XYZ file of C-alpha atoms in Angstrom:
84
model
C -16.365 30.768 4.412
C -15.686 32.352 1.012
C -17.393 30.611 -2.377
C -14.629 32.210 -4.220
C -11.451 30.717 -2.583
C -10.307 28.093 -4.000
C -10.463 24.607 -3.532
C -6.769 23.637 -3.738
C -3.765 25.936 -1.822
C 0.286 25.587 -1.851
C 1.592 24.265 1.036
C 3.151 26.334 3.284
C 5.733 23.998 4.457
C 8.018 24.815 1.784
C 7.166 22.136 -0.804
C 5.753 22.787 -4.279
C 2.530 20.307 -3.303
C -0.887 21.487 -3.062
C -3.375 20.595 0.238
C -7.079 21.441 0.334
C -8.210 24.182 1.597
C -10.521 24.322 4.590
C -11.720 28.093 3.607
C -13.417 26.584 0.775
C -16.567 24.726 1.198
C -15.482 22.298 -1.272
C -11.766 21.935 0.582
C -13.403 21.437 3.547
C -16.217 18.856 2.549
C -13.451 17.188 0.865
C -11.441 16.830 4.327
C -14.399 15.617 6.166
C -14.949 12.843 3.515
C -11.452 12.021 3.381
C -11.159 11.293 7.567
C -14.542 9.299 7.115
C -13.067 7.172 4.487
C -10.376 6.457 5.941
C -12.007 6.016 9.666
C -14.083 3.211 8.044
C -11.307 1.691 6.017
C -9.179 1.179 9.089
C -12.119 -0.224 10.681
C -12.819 -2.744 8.509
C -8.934 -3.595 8.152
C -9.291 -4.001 12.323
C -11.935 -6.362 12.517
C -11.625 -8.208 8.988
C -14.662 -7.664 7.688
C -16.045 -6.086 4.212
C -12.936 -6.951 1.387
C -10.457 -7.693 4.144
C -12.264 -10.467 5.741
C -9.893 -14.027 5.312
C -11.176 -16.532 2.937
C -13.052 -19.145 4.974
C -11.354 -22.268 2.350
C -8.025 -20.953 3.377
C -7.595 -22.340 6.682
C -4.458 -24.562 7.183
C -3.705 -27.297 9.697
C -1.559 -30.169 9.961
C -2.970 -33.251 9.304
C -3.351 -35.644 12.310
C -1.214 -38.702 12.148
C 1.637 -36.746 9.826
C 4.668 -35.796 12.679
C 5.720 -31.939 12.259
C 9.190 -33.114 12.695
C 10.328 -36.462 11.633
C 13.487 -36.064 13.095
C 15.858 -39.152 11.883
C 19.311 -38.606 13.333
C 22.115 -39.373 10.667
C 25.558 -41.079 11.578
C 28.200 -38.849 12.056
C 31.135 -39.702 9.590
C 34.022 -40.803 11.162
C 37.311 -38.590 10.638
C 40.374 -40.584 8.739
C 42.943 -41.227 10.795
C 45.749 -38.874 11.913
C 43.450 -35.689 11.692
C 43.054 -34.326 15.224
């Protein structure tokens, strides 16, 4: 590893962005924290825990006598006569 390269590099997949360089001690301590973050993030987005954990007050259910589906059936109008 080289002190003097630096911490930033051009992409070599033809776009005009810039990627950190793993020659540079900085680049590459940068990667490493970067896929540790990230690691842990997902992690905690898995098991719901940390900032992604549901609030506990937020828990829905019906109530117990109310019916889910009050179903009611409606008349059916009758057609005028002559129509088919």
């Amino acid at each position: 590893m080289n002190s003097d390269e630096p911490v930033f590099k051009k992409s070599r997949w033809g776009t005009n962005r810039y990627v950190y360089n793993p020659a540079s001690p900085v680049g590459l301590a940068l990667i490493v924290i970067t896929v540790v973050v990230v690691f842990t993030v997902l992690l905690l987005m898995q098991n719901r825990v940390g900032p992604f954990a549901p609030d506990p007050g937020t828990t829905w259910s019906p109530p117990p006598t109310a019916d889910p589906w009050p179903f009611v059936p409606q008349p059916r109008p009758s057609a005028p006569a002559g129509t088919p």
